[in-house]
Amino acid sequence: MAEWLHEAQYSLVVFTVLIQVTVGALWVLAAADLQLAQAPDAVRARFTRLGSALLVPVAAVGLLFSTTHLGRPLLAIRALRHWESSWMSREIWATGLFFGLIALYTVLWWWRPEAGKARRSIGALGAVVGAATIVTQAMIYLIPGRPMWNHWSTVVLFFGTALTLGPLAVAALHGAVWSGLRSRTRAGDAGPAEAGAVLRTSYRHVGPALLAGSVVYGIGLLARLSHLFGGAAAALATPGAAGKAAVGGETVKTALLLGQQVVAMNSPLLWLEISLAVGVPALLGVALWTLSGQGGSLRSCGQLVAAGLGLALLGNLAGRALFYLSGQPWF
Amino acid sequence: MSTQLGFHVDMEKCIGCKACEAACKDFYRLPPEIRWRRVRSFEMGEFPTALRVHLTLACNHCEDPACMKGCPVEAYTKRADGLVIHDPAACIGCQYCTWTCPYGVPQFDPEHGVVSKCNGCYQLVDQGQLPRCVQSCLTGALSFGERAAHEADKRQAVKEAPGFPDPSVTRPATRFAWPRKGPQPERQVRVAPPPAGAERAADAGEVR
Ligand code: SF4
Ligand code: SF4
């Protein structure tokens, strides 16, 4: 098991997924914040502020995991050095900057709520830097040394994770806050009713966002599988490629064949990824949109969102583990 | 003219004995699982002319080294003579170079938390000696020197070899002479001349 976890690069699985969750969550929060500038609403503002509380802890856990991948974690700071040519250095710069911006964003929400303009600018900047962080994360894997990863689908998959898990994480936190609020208030209190209306609107927005996110993830996964399976079929049709005796550019097919075999050997992970990372957010998106629109119970919406977050997170972790496993040394 | 040192591998001469691998490992006292030079063996061609070929490889001291480009801490340097050197003191053990090098050359040593690889025995080269692996090769399949000289003098010196990943990515300095095709008995490589009297048996196609 320990060896399998090591091969699946568990530290990088957790690191990449959690940073992507944070980026997706900031997109949702910064967008809501921008809307608030147009139509101020105290209850909505409270929800958005509460949502900002998840950014720093989630990203911090991700960063902590990233250092466990290093052989000499105490020297990690050195990795900033080679930004002119190394995507790894660029990733660390981008992630550091992103972390600084979300920390500042959270501080402004909680300790300087009146500085709305500054906060919104930081939020918008953070959203852009977050997108850039995901691009740098993906570029690390676009290397000819590992043909299984060297494909545009890597970028799409990373964005797919942010687009599904980010909104889900924010919605789950909001649902939990609302149910806490409801259980603490007495009958006749107007607070929960107002909050419920805001939560309903938020679910109605999250629904289509989840659907769109799962389409992005699905496109990435389909492209990745056809990259691997297409390469594997080409390897079997090329003399020598399956026996590791291919020549020059043909050796790429040998690598893809190996990647495809790893996917086939770990097919339970693939099924988890398809059903939980793509299927669950898609179904949940449709369910939220219809339920919240037709006056369905907020409690059941909240339960669905919480369960959906757990399952989708599991699906993403499984899919990312499979991503690392399939990018094995092949020569 | 720019210099670029590198290895030449004659796959016809290589018998897959791994003396080069062992000599390197022994000289540098490498941990059991780390092999700076590695000999891979595989099949080529179809029956009845199938060949078992051996590909001995260490670092290719590439002209455009992917290891160096990707390393976030600048642990790699390329010397004026073309050798690519890794500095374990600078390395933080992120293992990125084990992914970016298409030939699987840098290897991670969990015990020390850093990567290591073949540095072309630059200490020996600076004293006018050959790398340990080349010194130890029984059949003369391995040589070391200026890439341009290999291209001028060797029976064959091409960039591609069976099983060797796409050289267009990093432009390795290693050059290859391919195995000659033909039935196995004619391909017996003799380390020493056959003893007198054995000639006729070999002519008759007997193989021991
Ligand atoms: S063979 Fe690999 S480690 Fe050696 S110089 Fe080329 S890319 Fe770097
Ligand atoms: S493992 Fe060491 S040498 Fe390799 S890329 Fe990381 S820091 Fe550089």
Coordinates of C-alpha atoms and ligand atoms in Angstrom, one line a residue:
Chain A
M1 CA 0.0 0.0 0.0
A2 CA 2.8 2.4 1.0
E3 CA 4.5 1.7 -2.3
W4 CA 1.3 2.2 -4.3
L5 CA 0.7 5.5 -2.5
H6 CA 4.2 6.6 -3.4
E7 CA 3.8 5.7 -7.0
A8 CA 0.5 7.5 -7.1
Q9 CA 2.4 10.5 -5.8
Y10 CA -0.2 11.0 -3.1
S11 CA 1.4 14.3 -1.9
L12 CA 1.1 15.8 -5.4
V13 CA -2.5 14.4 -5.7
V14 CA -3.6 16.3 -2.6
F15 CA -1.5 19.4 -3.4
T16 CA -2.8 19.9 -7.0
V17 CA -6.4 19.1 -6.2
L18 CA -6.6 21.3 -3.1
I19 CA -5.0 24.3 -4.8
Q20 CA -7.5 23.8 -7.7
V21 CA -10.4 23.7 -5.2
T22 CA -9.2 27.0 -3.7
V23 CA -8.9 28.7 -7.1
G24 CA -12.4 27.6 -8.1
A25 CA -13.8 28.7 -4.8
L26 CA -12.1 32.1 -5.2
W27 CA -13.7 32.5 -8.6
V28 CA -17.1 32.0 -7.1
L29 CA -16.5 34.3 -4.2
A30 CA -14.9 37.1 -6.2
A31 CA -17.7 36.9 -8.8
A32 CA -20.3 37.2 -6.0
D33 CA -18.4 40.0 -4.5
L34 CA -18.4 41.9 -7.8
Q35 CA -22.2 41.5 -8.0
L36 CA -22.5 42.8 -4.5
A37 CA -20.9 46.0 -5.6
Q38 CA -23.8 46.5 -8.0
A39 CA -26.6 45.3 -5.7
P40 CA -25.5 45.6 -2.0
D41 CA -27.2 43.0 0.2
A42 CA -26.1 42.5 3.8
V43 CA -27.1 38.8 4.0
R44 CA -25.4 37.9 0.8
A45 CA -22.3 39.8 1.9
R46 CA -22.3 37.7 5.1
F47 CA -22.5 34.5 3.1
T48 CA -19.6 35.6 0.8
R49 CA -17.5 36.6 3.8
L50 CA -18.1 33.2 5.4
G51 CA -17.1 31.5 2.2
S52 CA -13.8 33.3 2.2
A53 CA -12.9 31.5 5.4
L54 CA -12.3 28.3 3.5
L55 CA -9.7 29.6 1.1
V56 CA -6.6 29.9 3.3
P57 CA -7.0 26.6 5.3
V58 CA -7.6 24.5 2.2
A59 CA -4.7 26.0 0.3
A60 CA -2.5 25.7 3.4
V61 CA -3.1 21.9 3.7
G62 CA -2.4 21.6 -0.1
L63 CA 0.9 23.5 0.3
L64 CA 1.9 21.3 3.3
F65 CA 1.4 18.2 1.3
S66 CA 3.5 19.6 -1.6
T67 CA 6.5 19.8 0.6
T68 CA 6.3 16.2 1.7
H69 CA 7.1 15.3 -2.0
L70 CA 10.5 16.8 -1.6
G71 CA 13.6 14.9 -0.6
R72 CA 14.9 17.9 1.3
P73 CA 11.7 20.0 2.2
L74 CA 13.6 22.5 4.3
L75 CA 15.3 23.8 1.2
A76 CA 12.1 24.3 -0.7
I77 CA 12.5 28.0 -1.0
R78 CA 15.4 27.5 -3.4
A79 CA 12.9 26.3 -6.0
L80 CA 12.1 30.0 -6.8
R81 CA 15.4 30.4 -8.4
H82 CA 15.1 29.1 -12.0
W83 CA 11.9 30.9 -13.1
E84 CA 13.4 31.9 -16.5
S85 CA 13.2 28.4 -17.8
S86 CA 11.6 26.0 -15.2
W87 CA 7.8 25.6 -15.1
M88 CA 8.3 24.2 -11.6
S89 CA 9.8 27.5 -10.4
R90 CA 7.1 29.4 -12.1
E91 CA 4.4 27.3 -10.4
I92 CA 5.9 28.0 -7.0
W93 CA 6.0 31.7 -7.7
A94 CA 2.4 31.7 -8.9
T95 CA 1.2 29.5 -6.0
G96 CA 3.0 31.8 -3.5
L97 CA 1.5 34.9 -5.0
F98 CA -1.9 33.3 -5.1
F99 CA -1.6 32.3 -1.4
G100 CA -0.6 35.8 -0.5
L101 CA -3.6 37.3 -2.4
I102 CA -6.2 34.9 -0.8
A103 CA -4.7 35.7 2.6
L104 CA -5.1 39.4 2.0
Y105 CA -8.6 38.9 0.6
T106 CA -9.6 37.0 3.7
V107 CA -8.1 39.6 6.0
L108 CA -9.9 42.4 4.2
W109 CA -13.2 40.6 4.4
W110 CA -12.9 39.9 8.2
W111 CA -11.0 42.9 9.5
R112 CA -11.7 45.7 7.0
P113 CA -15.1 44.9 5.6
E114 CA -15.7 48.5 4.7
A115 CA -12.8 48.5 2.2
G116 CA -15.0 46.9 -0.5
K117 CA -13.2 48.4 -3.4
A118 CA -9.7 47.2 -2.4
R119 CA -11.1 43.8 -1.5
R120 CA -12.8 43.4 -4.8
S121 CA -9.6 44.3 -6.7
I122 CA -7.6 41.8 -4.7
G123 CA -10.3 39.2 -5.3
A124 CA -10.3 39.8 -9.0
L125 CA -6.5 39.8 -9.1
G126 CA -6.4 36.6 -7.1
A127 CA -8.9 35.0 -9.5
V128 CA -6.6 35.8 -12.4
V129 CA -3.4 34.7 -10.6
G130 CA -5.3 31.5 -9.5
A131 CA -6.0 30.7 -13.2
A132 CA -2.4 31.3 -14.0
T133 CA -1.4 29.0 -11.1
I134 CA -3.4 26.2 -12.7
V135 CA -1.8 26.8 -16.0
T136 CA 1.7 26.6 -14.5
Q137 CA 0.7 23.5 -12.6
A138 CA -0.4 21.9 -15.9
M139 CA 2.6 23.0 -17.8
I140 CA 4.8 21.0 -15.5
Y141 CA 3.3 17.9 -17.0
L142 CA 3.5 18.9 -20.6
I143 CA 6.9 17.4 -21.1
P144 CA 8.1 15.0 -23.9
G145 CA 9.8 12.9 -21.2
R146 CA 6.4 11.6 -20.1
P147 CA 4.2 11.3 -23.3
M148 CA 1.2 10.1 -21.2
W149 CA 0.9 13.6 -19.7
N150 CA 2.2 15.6 -22.6
H151 CA -1.3 16.5 -24.0
W152 CA -3.6 19.5 -23.8
S153 CA -6.1 17.4 -21.8
T154 CA -3.9 17.9 -18.8
V155 CA -4.7 21.6 -18.7
V156 CA -8.4 21.0 -19.3
L157 CA -8.6 18.4 -16.5
F158 CA -6.9 20.7 -14.0
F159 CA -9.4 23.4 -14.8
G160 CA -12.3 20.9 -14.6
T161 CA -11.3 20.1 -11.0
A162 CA -11.4 23.9 -10.1
L163 CA -14.7 24.5 -11.9
T164 CA -16.5 21.6 -10.2
L165 CA -15.0 21.4 -6.7
G166 CA -14.6 25.2 -6.2
P167 CA -18.3 26.0 -6.4
L168 CA -19.2 22.8 -4.6
A169 CA -17.0 23.7 -1.6
V170 CA -18.5 27.2 -1.3
A171 CA -22.0 25.8 -1.6
A172 CA -21.4 23.1 1.0
L173 CA -20.0 25.7 3.5
H174 CA -23.0 28.0 2.9
G175 CA -25.4 25.1 3.4
A176 CA -23.7 24.1 6.6
V177 CA -23.8 27.7 7.9
W178 CA -27.5 28.0 7.1
S179 CA -28.5 24.8 8.8
G180 CA -26.5 26.0 11.9
L181 CA -28.2 29.3 11.8
R182 CA -31.6 27.7 11.5
S183 CA -31.1 25.3 14.4
R184 CA -30.1 28.2 16.7
T185 CA -33.0 30.5 16.0
R186 CA -36.6 30.4 17.4
A187 CA -39.8 30.4 15.4
G188 CA -40.9 33.8 14.0
D189 CA -37.3 35.1 13.6
A190 CA -36.9 36.7 10.2
G191 CA -33.1 36.0 9.9
P192 CA -33.2 32.4 8.6
A193 CA -35.9 33.2 6.1
E194 CA -33.8 35.9 4.5
A195 CA -30.8 33.7 4.6
G196 CA -32.8 30.9 3.1
A197 CA -33.8 33.1 0.1
V198 CA -30.1 34.1 -0.5
L199 CA -29.0 30.4 -0.2
R200 CA -31.7 29.4 -2.7
T201 CA -30.5 32.0 -5.2
S202 CA -26.9 30.8 -4.6
Y203 CA -27.9 27.1 -5.3
R204 CA -29.7 28.3 -8.4
H205 CA -26.4 29.8 -9.7
V206 CA -24.2 26.9 -8.5
G207 CA -26.3 24.4 -10.5
P208 CA -25.4 25.5 -14.0
A209 CA -21.8 26.2 -12.9
L210 CA -21.5 22.6 -11.8
L211 CA -22.9 21.3 -15.0
A212 CA -20.5 23.4 -17.0
G213 CA -17.6 22.3 -14.8
S214 CA -18.4 18.7 -15.3
V215 CA -18.6 19.2 -19.1
V216 CA -15.1 20.7 -19.0
Y217 CA -13.8 17.8 -16.9
G218 CA -15.6 15.3 -19.1
I219 CA -14.0 16.7 -22.3
G220 CA -10.6 16.6 -20.6
L221 CA -11.0 13.0 -19.5
L222 CA -12.3 11.9 -22.9
A223 CA -9.4 13.5 -24.7
R224 CA -6.9 12.0 -22.3
L225 CA -8.3 8.5 -22.7
S226 CA -8.4 8.8 -26.4
H227 CA -4.8 10.1 -26.3
L228 CA -3.7 7.0 -24.3
F229 CA -5.9 4.4 -26.1
G230 CA -5.1 5.8 -29.5
G231 CA -1.4 5.7 -28.8
A232 CA -1.7 2.2 -27.5
A233 CA -3.5 1.0 -30.6
A234 CA -0.8 2.7 -32.7
A235 CA 1.9 1.0 -30.7
L236 CA 0.4 -2.4 -31.3
A237 CA 0.3 -1.7 -35.1
T238 CA 4.0 -0.5 -35.2
P239 CA 6.7 -3.1 -35.4
G240 CA 8.9 -3.1 -32.3
A241 CA 6.9 -0.4 -30.4
A242 CA 5.2 -2.9 -28.1
G243 CA 8.5 -4.6 -27.4
K244 CA 10.3 -1.4 -26.5
A245 CA 12.4 -1.5 -29.7
A246 CA 10.7 1.3 -31.6
V247 CA 12.9 4.0 -33.1
G248 CA 12.9 7.8 -32.6
G249 CA 9.4 9.4 -32.4
E250 CA 7.8 6.0 -32.5
T251 CA 8.9 5.4 -29.0
V252 CA 6.1 7.8 -27.8
K253 CA 3.7 5.0 -28.8
T254 CA 5.5 2.6 -26.5
A255 CA 5.0 5.1 -23.6
L256 CA 1.3 5.6 -24.4
L257 CA 0.8 1.8 -24.5
L258 CA 2.3 1.5 -21.0
G259 CA 0.1 4.4 -19.8
Q260 CA -3.0 2.7 -21.3
Q261 CA -2.0 -0.6 -19.6
V262 CA -1.7 1.2 -16.2
V263 CA -5.2 2.7 -16.7
A264 CA -6.6 -0.7 -17.6
M265 CA -4.9 -2.3 -14.6
N266 CA -6.3 0.4 -12.3
S267 CA -9.8 0.5 -13.9
P268 CA -11.6 0.9 -10.5
L269 CA -9.9 4.3 -10.2
L270 CA -11.1 5.2 -13.7
W271 CA -14.7 4.2 -12.9
L272 CA -14.6 6.3 -9.7
E273 CA -13.3 9.2 -11.7
I274 CA -16.0 8.9 -14.4
S275 CA -18.9 8.4 -12.0
L276 CA -17.8 10.7 -9.1
A277 CA -15.7 13.5 -10.7
V278 CA -17.9 13.9 -13.8
G279 CA -21.3 12.2 -13.1
V280 CA -21.9 13.4 -9.6
P281 CA -21.3 17.2 -10.3
A282 CA -23.4 16.9 -13.5
L283 CA -26.4 15.3 -11.8
L284 CA -26.1 17.5 -8.7
G285 CA -26.0 20.6 -11.0
V286 CA -29.3 19.5 -12.6
A287 CA -30.8 18.6 -9.3
L288 CA -29.9 21.9 -7.6
W289 CA -31.1 24.0 -10.5
T290 CA -34.5 22.2 -10.6
L291 CA -35.0 21.8 -6.8
S292 CA -34.0 25.4 -6.0
G293 CA -36.2 26.7 -8.8
Q294 CA -39.3 24.7 -7.8
G295 CA -39.2 25.6 -4.2
G296 CA -37.7 22.3 -3.0
S297 CA -36.5 22.0 0.5
L298 CA -33.3 23.8 1.3
R299 CA -32.4 21.1 3.8
S300 CA -32.4 18.4 1.2
C301 CA -30.4 20.7 -1.2
G302 CA -27.9 21.2 1.5
Q303 CA -27.6 17.5 2.2
L304 CA -27.2 16.8 -1.5
V305 CA -24.4 19.4 -1.8
A306 CA -22.5 18.0 1.2
A307 CA -22.7 14.5 -0.1
G308 CA -21.9 15.6 -3.6
L309 CA -18.8 17.5 -2.3
G310 CA -17.5 14.4 -0.5
L311 CA -18.1 12.1 -3.5
A312 CA -16.7 14.5 -6.1
L313 CA -13.6 15.1 -4.0
L314 CA -13.1 11.3 -3.8
G315 CA -13.6 11.1 -7.6
N316 CA -11.0 13.8 -8.2
L317 CA -8.5 12.2 -5.9
A318 CA -9.0 8.9 -7.6
G319 CA -8.7 10.5 -11.0
R320 CA -5.5 12.4 -10.1
A321 CA -3.9 9.3 -8.6
L322 CA -4.6 7.5 -11.9
F323 CA -3.1 10.5 -13.7
Y324 CA 0.2 10.1 -11.8
L325 CA 0.2 6.3 -11.9
S326 CA -0.2 6.3 -15.7
G327 CA 2.7 8.7 -16.2
Q328 CA 5.2 6.0 -15.2
P329 CA 8.9 5.8 -16.2
W330 CA 8.6 4.0 -19.5
F331 CA 12.2 3.6 -20.7
Chain B
M1 CA 34.2 24.9 -33.4
S2 CA 32.2 24.1 -30.3
T3 CA 33.2 21.0 -28.3
Q4 CA 30.7 18.4 -27.2
L5 CA 31.9 15.3 -25.5
G6 CA 29.8 12.2 -25.5
F7 CA 29.6 8.4 -25.7
H8 CA 29.6 6.2 -28.8
V9 CA 27.8 2.9 -28.5
D10 CA 28.5 0.1 -31.0
M11 CA 25.4 -2.1 -30.6
E12 CA 27.0 -4.8 -32.8
K13 CA 29.9 -5.2 -30.4
C14 CA 27.9 -5.0 -27.2
I15 CA 27.2 -8.5 -25.6
G16 CA 25.1 -7.2 -22.7
C17 CA 27.6 -8.3 -20.1
K18 CA 27.0 -5.2 -17.9
A19 CA 30.7 -4.8 -17.0
C20 CA 30.2 -1.0 -17.7
E21 CA 27.3 -0.9 -15.3
A22 CA 29.2 -2.7 -12.6
A23 CA 32.4 -0.6 -13.1
C24 CA 30.5 2.6 -12.7
K25 CA 28.5 1.4 -9.7
D26 CA 31.7 0.1 -8.0
F27 CA 33.8 3.3 -8.7
Y28 CA 31.1 5.6 -7.3
R29 CA 29.9 3.3 -4.6
L30 CA 26.3 3.8 -5.7
P31 CA 23.4 2.5 -3.5
P32 CA 21.9 -0.9 -4.7
E33 CA 19.0 0.5 -6.6
I34 CA 20.9 3.4 -8.4
R35 CA 22.5 2.7 -11.7
W36 CA 24.1 5.6 -13.5
R37 CA 24.8 3.4 -16.5
R38 CA 22.1 0.9 -17.4
V39 CA 22.1 -1.9 -20.0
R40 CA 18.8 -2.7 -21.5
S41 CA 18.2 -5.8 -23.6
F42 CA 15.3 -6.4 -26.0
E43 CA 14.2 -8.2 -29.1
M44 CA 14.3 -6.6 -32.6
G45 CA 13.0 -7.8 -35.9
E46 CA 10.9 -10.9 -36.7
F47 CA 11.6 -14.6 -36.7
P48 CA 13.8 -16.0 -38.3
T49 CA 16.0 -12.9 -38.3
A50 CA 15.1 -11.7 -34.8
L51 CA 17.9 -10.2 -32.9
R52 CA 18.5 -9.8 -29.2
V53 CA 20.1 -6.4 -28.9
H54 CA 21.6 -4.6 -25.9
L55 CA 21.5 -0.8 -25.4
T56 CA 24.0 0.6 -22.9
L57 CA 23.2 4.1 -21.7
A58 CA 24.3 6.6 -19.2
C59 CA 23.7 10.4 -19.4
N60 CA 23.7 11.6 -23.0
H61 CA 25.1 15.0 -22.0
C62 CA 22.5 16.5 -24.3
E63 CA 23.0 19.7 -26.2
D64 CA 19.6 20.9 -25.0
P65 CA 19.3 19.2 -21.6
A66 CA 15.7 18.9 -20.4
C67 CA 16.9 18.1 -16.9
M68 CA 18.7 21.5 -16.7
K69 CA 15.8 23.4 -18.2
G70 CA 13.3 22.1 -15.7
C71 CA 15.3 22.0 -12.5
P72 CA 13.9 24.7 -10.3
V73 CA 17.1 25.2 -8.3
E74 CA 19.7 25.3 -11.1
A75 CA 21.4 22.1 -9.8
Y76 CA 22.5 21.3 -13.4
T77 CA 25.3 23.0 -15.3
K78 CA 26.6 22.3 -18.8
R79 CA 30.4 22.6 -19.0
A80 CA 32.3 24.2 -21.9
D81 CA 33.2 20.6 -23.0
G82 CA 29.5 19.7 -23.2
L83 CA 29.3 17.5 -20.1
V84 CA 26.1 18.0 -18.0
I85 CA 26.9 18.0 -14.3
H86 CA 24.5 17.6 -11.5
D87 CA 25.3 19.1 -8.1
P88 CA 23.7 17.1 -5.3
A89 CA 24.4 19.9 -2.7
A90 CA 22.0 22.2 -4.6
C91 CA 19.3 19.6 -5.3
I92 CA 16.2 19.7 -3.2
G93 CA 14.9 16.3 -4.3
C94 CA 11.8 17.5 -6.2
Q95 CA 12.4 14.7 -8.7
Y96 CA 11.3 16.8 -11.6
C97 CA 14.4 15.9 -13.6
T98 CA 13.4 12.2 -13.3
W99 CA 10.4 13.2 -15.3
T100 CA 11.8 15.7 -17.8
C101 CA 14.8 13.6 -18.9
P102 CA 13.3 11.4 -21.6
Y103 CA 16.0 8.7 -21.0
G104 CA 15.3 8.1 -17.3
V105 CA 18.9 9.1 -16.5
P106 CA 18.6 11.1 -13.2
Q107 CA 17.5 8.7 -10.3
F108 CA 16.1 9.6 -6.9
D109 CA 17.8 8.2 -3.8
P110 CA 15.3 8.4 -1.0
E111 CA 17.9 7.8 1.6
H112 CA 19.8 11.0 0.8
G113 CA 16.7 12.8 -0.5
V114 CA 18.4 13.9 -3.7
V115 CA 18.8 12.8 -7.3
S116 CA 22.1 11.7 -8.9
K117 CA 23.2 10.8 -12.3
C118 CA 26.2 10.1 -14.5
N119 CA 28.5 13.2 -14.7
G120 CA 30.7 11.7 -17.5
C121 CA 33.5 11.0 -14.9
Y122 CA 34.6 14.6 -15.5
Q123 CA 37.2 14.3 -12.7
L124 CA 38.9 11.5 -14.8
V125 CA 38.3 13.3 -18.1
D126 CA 40.0 16.4 -16.7
Q127 CA 43.1 14.2 -16.0
G128 CA 43.0 12.9 -19.6
Q129 CA 41.5 9.6 -18.6
L130 CA 38.4 7.8 -20.0
P131 CA 35.2 7.3 -18.0
R132 CA 35.2 4.1 -15.9
C133 CA 32.5 2.4 -18.0
V134 CA 34.5 2.9 -21.2
Q135 CA 37.7 1.7 -19.5
S136 CA 35.9 -1.5 -18.4
C137 CA 34.1 -2.4 -21.7
L138 CA 35.3 -5.9 -22.8
T139 CA 34.5 -5.6 -26.4
G140 CA 35.2 -2.0 -27.3
A141 CA 31.5 -1.3 -27.8
L142 CA 31.7 1.9 -25.7
S143 CA 33.9 4.8 -26.5
F144 CA 34.0 8.4 -25.3
G145 CA 35.2 11.6 -27.0
E146 CA 34.2 14.4 -29.2
R147 CA 30.9 13.8 -30.9
A148 CA 32.2 15.2 -34.2
A149 CA 35.2 12.8 -34.0
H150 CA 32.8 9.8 -33.5
E151 CA 30.8 11.0 -36.5
A152 CA 33.9 11.2 -38.6
D153 CA 35.7 8.0 -37.5
K154 CA 33.2 5.3 -36.5
R155 CA 31.7 2.6 -38.7
Q156 CA 28.4 4.3 -38.1
A157 CA 27.4 7.2 -35.7
V158 CA 23.7 8.0 -35.9
K159 CA 21.5 9.8 -33.4
E160 CA 18.7 7.2 -33.3
A161 CA 18.9 3.6 -32.0
P162 CA 16.3 0.9 -31.5
G163 CA 14.5 1.5 -28.2
F164 CA 16.1 4.9 -27.7
P165 CA 13.6 7.7 -27.1
D166 CA 13.2 10.5 -29.7
P167 CA 16.6 12.3 -29.8
S168 CA 15.0 15.5 -31.4
V169 CA 13.7 16.6 -27.9
T170 CA 17.1 17.2 -26.1
R171 CA 19.7 16.5 -28.8
P172 CA 21.8 13.9 -27.0
A173 CA 25.5 13.7 -27.7
T174 CA 25.5 9.9 -27.7
R175 CA 26.0 8.3 -31.1
F176 CA 25.2 4.8 -32.1
A177 CA 26.3 2.1 -34.5
W178 CA 23.4 -0.3 -35.1
P179 CA 23.5 -4.0 -34.8
R180 CA 24.0 -5.7 -38.1
K181 CA 21.1 -7.9 -39.1
G182 CA 21.7 -11.5 -39.9
P183 CA 21.5 -15.0 -38.4
Q184 CA 22.8 -15.3 -34.9
P185 CA 25.8 -17.6 -35.6
E186 CA 27.4 -15.0 -37.8
R187 CA 27.0 -12.4 -35.1
Q188 CA 29.0 -14.1 -32.4
V189 CA 31.3 -11.5 -30.9
R190 CA 34.6 -12.9 -29.9
V191 CA 36.5 -11.3 -27.0
A192 CA 39.7 -13.2 -27.8
P193 CA 40.7 -14.9 -31.0
P194 CA 39.3 -18.4 -31.1
P195 CA 41.7 -21.2 -30.1
A196 CA 43.4 -23.0 -33.0
G197 CA 41.3 -25.9 -34.2
A198 CA 38.0 -24.2 -33.3
E199 CA 37.8 -22.5 -36.7
R200 CA 36.3 -25.4 -38.5
A201 CA 33.6 -26.0 -36.0
A202 CA 32.5 -22.4 -36.2
D203 CA 32.6 -22.5 -40.0
A204 CA 30.3 -25.5 -39.9
G205 CA 27.8 -23.3 -38.0
E206 CA 28.2 -24.9 -34.6
V207 CA 27.5 -22.5 -31.8
R208 CA 28.4 -23.1 -28.2
Ligands
SF4_1 S1 20.3 12.5 -20.9 FE1 18.8 13.3 -19.5 S2 20.0 13.8 -17.6 FE2 21.5 13.6 -19.3 S3 21.7 15.7 -20.2 FE3 20.1 14.6 -21.4 S4 18.2 15.3 -20.4 FE4 19.9 15.7 -18.9
SF4_2 S1 15.4 16.6 -8.1 FE1 17.1 18.0 -7.8 S2 18.2 18.1 -9.7 FE2 16.2 17.2 -10.1 S3 14.9 18.9 -10.8 FE3 14.6 18.6 -8.6 S4 16.1 20.0 -7.6 FE4 16.7 19.8 -9.7

